[in-house]
PDB file of C-alpha atoms in Angstrom:
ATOM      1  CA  UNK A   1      81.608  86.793  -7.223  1.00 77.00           C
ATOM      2  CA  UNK A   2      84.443  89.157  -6.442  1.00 81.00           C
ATOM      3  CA  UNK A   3      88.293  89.716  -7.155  1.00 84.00           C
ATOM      4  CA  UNK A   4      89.916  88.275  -3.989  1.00 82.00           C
ATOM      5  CA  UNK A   5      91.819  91.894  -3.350  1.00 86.00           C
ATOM      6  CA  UNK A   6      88.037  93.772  -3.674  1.00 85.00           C
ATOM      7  CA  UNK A   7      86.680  91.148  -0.870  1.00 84.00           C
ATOM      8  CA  UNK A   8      89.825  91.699   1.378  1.00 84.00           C
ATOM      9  CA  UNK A   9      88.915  95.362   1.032  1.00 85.00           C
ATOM     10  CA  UNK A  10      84.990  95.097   1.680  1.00 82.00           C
ATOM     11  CA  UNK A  11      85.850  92.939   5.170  1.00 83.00           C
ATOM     12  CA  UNK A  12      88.545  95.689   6.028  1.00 85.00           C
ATOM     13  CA  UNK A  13      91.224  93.863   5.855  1.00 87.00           C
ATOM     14  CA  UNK A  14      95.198  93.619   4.258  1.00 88.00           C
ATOM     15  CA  UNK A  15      94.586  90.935   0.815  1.00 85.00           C
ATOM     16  CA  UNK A  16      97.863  89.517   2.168  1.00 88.00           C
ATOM     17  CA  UNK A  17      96.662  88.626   5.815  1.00 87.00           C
ATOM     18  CA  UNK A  18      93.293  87.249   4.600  1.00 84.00           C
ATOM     19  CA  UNK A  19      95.607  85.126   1.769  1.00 84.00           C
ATOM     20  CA  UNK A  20      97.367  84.006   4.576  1.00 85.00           C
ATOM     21  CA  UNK A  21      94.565  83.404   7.048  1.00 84.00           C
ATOM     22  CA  UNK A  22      93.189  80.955   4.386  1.00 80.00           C
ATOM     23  CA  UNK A  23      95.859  79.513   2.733  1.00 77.00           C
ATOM     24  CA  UNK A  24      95.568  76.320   4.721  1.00 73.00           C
ATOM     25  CA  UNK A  25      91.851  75.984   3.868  1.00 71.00           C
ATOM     26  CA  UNK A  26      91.581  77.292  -0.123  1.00 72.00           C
ATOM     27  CA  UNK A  27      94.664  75.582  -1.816  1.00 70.00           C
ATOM     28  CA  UNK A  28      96.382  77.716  -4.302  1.00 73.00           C
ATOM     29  CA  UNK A  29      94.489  80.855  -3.278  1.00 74.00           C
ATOM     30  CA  UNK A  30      96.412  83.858  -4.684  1.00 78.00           C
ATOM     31  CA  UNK A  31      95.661  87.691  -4.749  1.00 76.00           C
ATOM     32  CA  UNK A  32      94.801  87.744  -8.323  1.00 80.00           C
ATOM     33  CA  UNK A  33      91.973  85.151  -7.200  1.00 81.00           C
ATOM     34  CA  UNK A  34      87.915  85.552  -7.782  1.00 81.00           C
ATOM     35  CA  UNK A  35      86.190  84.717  -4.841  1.00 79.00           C
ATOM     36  CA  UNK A  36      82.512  82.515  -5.410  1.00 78.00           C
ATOM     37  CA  UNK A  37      79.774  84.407  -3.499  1.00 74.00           C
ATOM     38  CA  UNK A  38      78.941  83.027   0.209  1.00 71.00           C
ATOM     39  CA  UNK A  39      82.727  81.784   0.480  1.00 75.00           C
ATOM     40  CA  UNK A  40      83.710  81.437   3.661  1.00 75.00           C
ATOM     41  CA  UNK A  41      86.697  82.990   4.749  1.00 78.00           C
ATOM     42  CA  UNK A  42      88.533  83.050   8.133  1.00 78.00           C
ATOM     43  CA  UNK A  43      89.077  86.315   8.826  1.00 79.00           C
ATOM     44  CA  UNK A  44      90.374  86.226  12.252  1.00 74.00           C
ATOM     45  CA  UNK A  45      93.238  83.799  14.115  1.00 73.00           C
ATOM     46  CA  UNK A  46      91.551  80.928  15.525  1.00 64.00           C
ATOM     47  CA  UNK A  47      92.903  81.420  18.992  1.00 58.00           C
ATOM     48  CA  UNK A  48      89.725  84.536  19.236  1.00 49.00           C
ATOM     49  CA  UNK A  49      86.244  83.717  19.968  1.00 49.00           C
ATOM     50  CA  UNK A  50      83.834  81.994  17.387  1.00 54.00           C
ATOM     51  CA  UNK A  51      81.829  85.349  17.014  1.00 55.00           C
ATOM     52  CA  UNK A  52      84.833  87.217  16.393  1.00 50.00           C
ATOM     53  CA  UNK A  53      85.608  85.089  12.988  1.00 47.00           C
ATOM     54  CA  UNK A  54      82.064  85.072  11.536  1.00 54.00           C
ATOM     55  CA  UNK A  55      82.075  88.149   8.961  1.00 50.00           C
ATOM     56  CA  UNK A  56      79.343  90.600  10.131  1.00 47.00           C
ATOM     57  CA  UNK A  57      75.944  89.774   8.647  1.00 52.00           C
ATOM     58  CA  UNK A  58      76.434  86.046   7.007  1.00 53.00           C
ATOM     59  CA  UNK A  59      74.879  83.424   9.245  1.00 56.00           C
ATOM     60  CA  UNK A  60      76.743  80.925  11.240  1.00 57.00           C
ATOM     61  CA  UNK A  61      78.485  77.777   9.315  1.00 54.00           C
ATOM     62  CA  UNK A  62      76.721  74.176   9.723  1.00 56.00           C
ATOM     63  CA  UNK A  63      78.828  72.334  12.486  1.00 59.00           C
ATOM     64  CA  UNK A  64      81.688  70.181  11.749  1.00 61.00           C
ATOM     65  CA  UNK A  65      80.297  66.844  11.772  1.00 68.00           C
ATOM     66  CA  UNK A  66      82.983  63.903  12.115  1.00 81.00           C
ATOM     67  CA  UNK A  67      81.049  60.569  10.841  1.00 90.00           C
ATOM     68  CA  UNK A  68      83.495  58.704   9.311  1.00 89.00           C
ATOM     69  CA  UNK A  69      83.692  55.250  11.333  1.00 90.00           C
ATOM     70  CA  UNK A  70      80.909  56.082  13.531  1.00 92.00           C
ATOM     71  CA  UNK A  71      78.245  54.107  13.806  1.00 95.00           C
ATOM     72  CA  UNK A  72      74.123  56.607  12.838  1.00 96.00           C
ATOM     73  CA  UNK A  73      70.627  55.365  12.618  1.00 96.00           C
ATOM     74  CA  UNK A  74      69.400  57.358   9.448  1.00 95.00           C
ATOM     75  CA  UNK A  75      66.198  58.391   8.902  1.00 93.00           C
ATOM     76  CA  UNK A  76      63.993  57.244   6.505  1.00 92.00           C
ATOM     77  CA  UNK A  77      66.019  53.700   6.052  1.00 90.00           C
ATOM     78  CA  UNK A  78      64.107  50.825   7.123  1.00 89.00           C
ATOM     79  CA  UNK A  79      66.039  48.067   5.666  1.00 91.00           C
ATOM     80  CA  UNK A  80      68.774  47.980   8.881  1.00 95.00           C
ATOM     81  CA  UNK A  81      68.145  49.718  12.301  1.00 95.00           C
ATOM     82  CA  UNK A  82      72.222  50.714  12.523  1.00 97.00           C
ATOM     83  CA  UNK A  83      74.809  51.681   9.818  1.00 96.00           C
ATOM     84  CA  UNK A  84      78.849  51.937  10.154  1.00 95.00           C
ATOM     85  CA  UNK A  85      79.974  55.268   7.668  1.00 95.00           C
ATOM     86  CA  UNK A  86      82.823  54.036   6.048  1.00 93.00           C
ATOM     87  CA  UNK A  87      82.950  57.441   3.720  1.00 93.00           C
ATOM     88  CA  UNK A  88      82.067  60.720   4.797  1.00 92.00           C
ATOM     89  CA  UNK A  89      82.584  63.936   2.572  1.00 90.00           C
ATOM     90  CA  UNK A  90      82.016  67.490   4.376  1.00 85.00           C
ATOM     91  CA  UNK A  91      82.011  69.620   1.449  1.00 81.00           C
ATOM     92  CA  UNK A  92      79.206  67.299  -0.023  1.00 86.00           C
ATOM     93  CA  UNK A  93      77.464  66.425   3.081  1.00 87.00           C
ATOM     94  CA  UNK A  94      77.009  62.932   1.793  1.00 92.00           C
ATOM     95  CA  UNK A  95      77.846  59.489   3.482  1.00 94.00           C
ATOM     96  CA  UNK A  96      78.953  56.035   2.130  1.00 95.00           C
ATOM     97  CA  UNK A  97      77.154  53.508   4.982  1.00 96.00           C
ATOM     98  CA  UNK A  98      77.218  49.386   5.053  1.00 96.00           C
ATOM     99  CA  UNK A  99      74.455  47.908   7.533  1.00 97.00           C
ATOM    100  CA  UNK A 100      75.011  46.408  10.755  1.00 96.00           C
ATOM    101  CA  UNK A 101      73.548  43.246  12.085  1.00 96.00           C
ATOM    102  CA  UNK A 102      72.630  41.755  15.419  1.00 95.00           C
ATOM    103  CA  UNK A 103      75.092  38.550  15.820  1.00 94.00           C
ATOM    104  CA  UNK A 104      74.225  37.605  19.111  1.00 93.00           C
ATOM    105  CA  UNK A 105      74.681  38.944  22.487  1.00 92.00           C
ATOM    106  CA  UNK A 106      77.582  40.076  24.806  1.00 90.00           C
ATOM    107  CA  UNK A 107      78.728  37.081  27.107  1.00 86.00           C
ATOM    108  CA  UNK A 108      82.284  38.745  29.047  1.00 80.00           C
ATOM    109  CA  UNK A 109      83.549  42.077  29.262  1.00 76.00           C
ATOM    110  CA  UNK A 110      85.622  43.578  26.625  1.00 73.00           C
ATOM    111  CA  UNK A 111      89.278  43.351  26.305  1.00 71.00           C
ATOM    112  CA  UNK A 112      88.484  47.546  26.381  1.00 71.00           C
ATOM    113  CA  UNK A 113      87.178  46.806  29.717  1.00 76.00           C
ATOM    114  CA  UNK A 114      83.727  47.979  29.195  1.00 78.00           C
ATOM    115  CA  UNK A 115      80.867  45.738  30.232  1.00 81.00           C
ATOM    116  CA  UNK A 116      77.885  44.529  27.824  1.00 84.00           C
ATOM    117  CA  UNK A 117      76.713  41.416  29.503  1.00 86.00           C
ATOM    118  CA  UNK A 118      73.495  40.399  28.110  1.00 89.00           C
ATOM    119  CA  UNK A 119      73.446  43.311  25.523  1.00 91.00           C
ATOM    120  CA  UNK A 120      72.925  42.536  22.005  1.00 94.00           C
ATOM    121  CA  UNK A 121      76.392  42.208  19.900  1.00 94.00           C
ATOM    122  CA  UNK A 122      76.391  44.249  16.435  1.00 96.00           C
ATOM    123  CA  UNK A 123      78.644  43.876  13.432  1.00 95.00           C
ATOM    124  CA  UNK A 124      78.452  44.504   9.819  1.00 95.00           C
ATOM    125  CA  UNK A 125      76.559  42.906   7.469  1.00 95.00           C
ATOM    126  CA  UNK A 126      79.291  40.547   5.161  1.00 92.00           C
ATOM    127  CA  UNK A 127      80.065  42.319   1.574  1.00 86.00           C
ATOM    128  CA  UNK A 128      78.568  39.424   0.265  1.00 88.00           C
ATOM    129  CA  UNK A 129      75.182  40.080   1.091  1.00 88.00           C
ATOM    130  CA  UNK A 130      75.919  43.824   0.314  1.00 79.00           C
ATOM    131  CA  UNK A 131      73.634  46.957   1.314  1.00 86.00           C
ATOM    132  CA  UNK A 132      76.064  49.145   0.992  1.00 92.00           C
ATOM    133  CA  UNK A 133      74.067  53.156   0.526  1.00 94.00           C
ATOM    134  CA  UNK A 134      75.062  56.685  -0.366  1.00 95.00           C
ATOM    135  CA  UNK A 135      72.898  58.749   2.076  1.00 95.00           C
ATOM    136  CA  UNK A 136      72.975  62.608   2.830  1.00 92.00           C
ATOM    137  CA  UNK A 137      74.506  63.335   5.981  1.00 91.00           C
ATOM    138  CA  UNK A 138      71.942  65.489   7.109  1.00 89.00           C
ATOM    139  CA  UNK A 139      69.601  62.356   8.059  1.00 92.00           C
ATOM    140  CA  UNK A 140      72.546  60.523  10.170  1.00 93.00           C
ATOM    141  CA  UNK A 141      72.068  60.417  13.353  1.00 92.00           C
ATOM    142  CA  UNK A 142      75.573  59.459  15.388  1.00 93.00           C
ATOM    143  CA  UNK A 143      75.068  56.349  17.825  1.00 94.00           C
ATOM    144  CA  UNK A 144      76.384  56.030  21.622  1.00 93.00           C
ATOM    145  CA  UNK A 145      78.381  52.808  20.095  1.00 92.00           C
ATOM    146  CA  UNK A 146      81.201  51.507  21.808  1.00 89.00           C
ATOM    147  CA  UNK A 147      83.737  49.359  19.686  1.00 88.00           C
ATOM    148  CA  UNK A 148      84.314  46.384  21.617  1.00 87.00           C
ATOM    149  CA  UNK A 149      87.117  44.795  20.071  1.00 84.00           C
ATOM    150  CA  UNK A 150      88.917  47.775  18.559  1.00 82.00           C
ATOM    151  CA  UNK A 151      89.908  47.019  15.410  1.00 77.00           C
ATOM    152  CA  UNK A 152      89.582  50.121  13.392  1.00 69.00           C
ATOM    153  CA  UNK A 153      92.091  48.716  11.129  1.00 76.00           C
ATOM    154  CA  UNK A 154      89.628  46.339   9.992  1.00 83.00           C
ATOM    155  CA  UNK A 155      85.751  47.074  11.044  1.00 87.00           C
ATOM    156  CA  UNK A 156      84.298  43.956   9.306  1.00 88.00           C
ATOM    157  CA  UNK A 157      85.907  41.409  12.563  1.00 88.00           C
ATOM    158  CA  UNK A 158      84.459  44.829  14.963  1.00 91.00           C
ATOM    159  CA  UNK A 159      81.974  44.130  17.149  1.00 90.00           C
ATOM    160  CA  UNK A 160      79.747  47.343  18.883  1.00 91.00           C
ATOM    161  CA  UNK A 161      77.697  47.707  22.103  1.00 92.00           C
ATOM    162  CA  UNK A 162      75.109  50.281  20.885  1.00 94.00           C
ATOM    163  CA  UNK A 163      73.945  52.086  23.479  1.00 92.00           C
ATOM    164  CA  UNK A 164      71.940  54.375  22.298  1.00 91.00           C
ATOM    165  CA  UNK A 165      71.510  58.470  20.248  1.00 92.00           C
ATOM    166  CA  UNK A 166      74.536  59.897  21.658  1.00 88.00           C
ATOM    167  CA  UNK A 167      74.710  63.307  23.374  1.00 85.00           C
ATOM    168  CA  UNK A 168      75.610  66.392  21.639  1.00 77.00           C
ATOM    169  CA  UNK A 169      80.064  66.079  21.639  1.00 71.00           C
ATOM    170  CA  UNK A 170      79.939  62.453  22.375  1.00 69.00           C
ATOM    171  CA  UNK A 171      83.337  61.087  21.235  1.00 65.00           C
ATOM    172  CA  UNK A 172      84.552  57.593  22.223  1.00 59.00           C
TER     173      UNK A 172
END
């Protein structure tokens, strides 16, 4: 731990511009500040390369994982093959999943437009019945799922055509 002025000094830098460089990410942060050791600061505009804002020597940040309303498999659960994260917290790295069900198979193309015929229809498990888990994110596993009916508003009427582990940057 560190006075916020001392660790502006250590990276080089004005305390001002590094206040204001993170002033969007640490609410409240003033000058008078201590800083917790391995903080991560920006210390460079976000328009320059990635390399360019990692301080020299700390190691690279976990990526920015975006699970909320995404269907993962996760590892280690055995009870459901698919889950829908309805609550995802970064800072934690910890999920709030329900369990999905098969219900049947696709019959007509979705009013999307994307075709499922034959492929096995998934939606979530009623409330009733429950399941609902808190799992660490770190054994998610996002899902090539396409939301067929597109009701984010309201994902327990959704239906999904899971195609499979998506691709690295996969985003519907």
């Amino acid at each position: 731990d560190a006075p916020f002025k001392k660790t502006a000094e250590g990276l080089g830098m004005d305390p001002k511009e590094l206040r204001a460089l993170n002033a969007d990410r640490i609410k409240g942060l003033q000058l008078s500040a201590w800083v917790k050791k391995d903080t991560w600061l920006q210390i460079k505009p976000l328009d320059e390369p990635e390399e360019a804002i990692l301080a020299a020597g700390l190691p690279k940040p976990p990526p920015l994982l975006h699970l909320v309303n995404r269907v993962v498999a996760i590892d280690g659960e055995d009870d459901y093959s698919y889950w829908y994260v309805l609550t995802y917290l970064p800072d934690l790295q910890w999920c709030r999943v329900a369990p999905l069900e098969q219900r049947g198979v696709f019959a007509k193309p979705a009013p999307c437009g994307h075709v499922a015929d034959g492929r096995p229809r998934w939606m979530l498990v009623p409330e009733e019945i429950g399941g609902e888990v808190d799992v660490g994110a770190g054994r998610c596993h996002i899902m090539e799922a396409i939301e067929m009916v597109k009701t984010r508003a309201n994902a327990d009427t959704e239906e999904w055509d899971i195609v499979g582990r998506a691709p690295p940057g996969w985003v519907e």
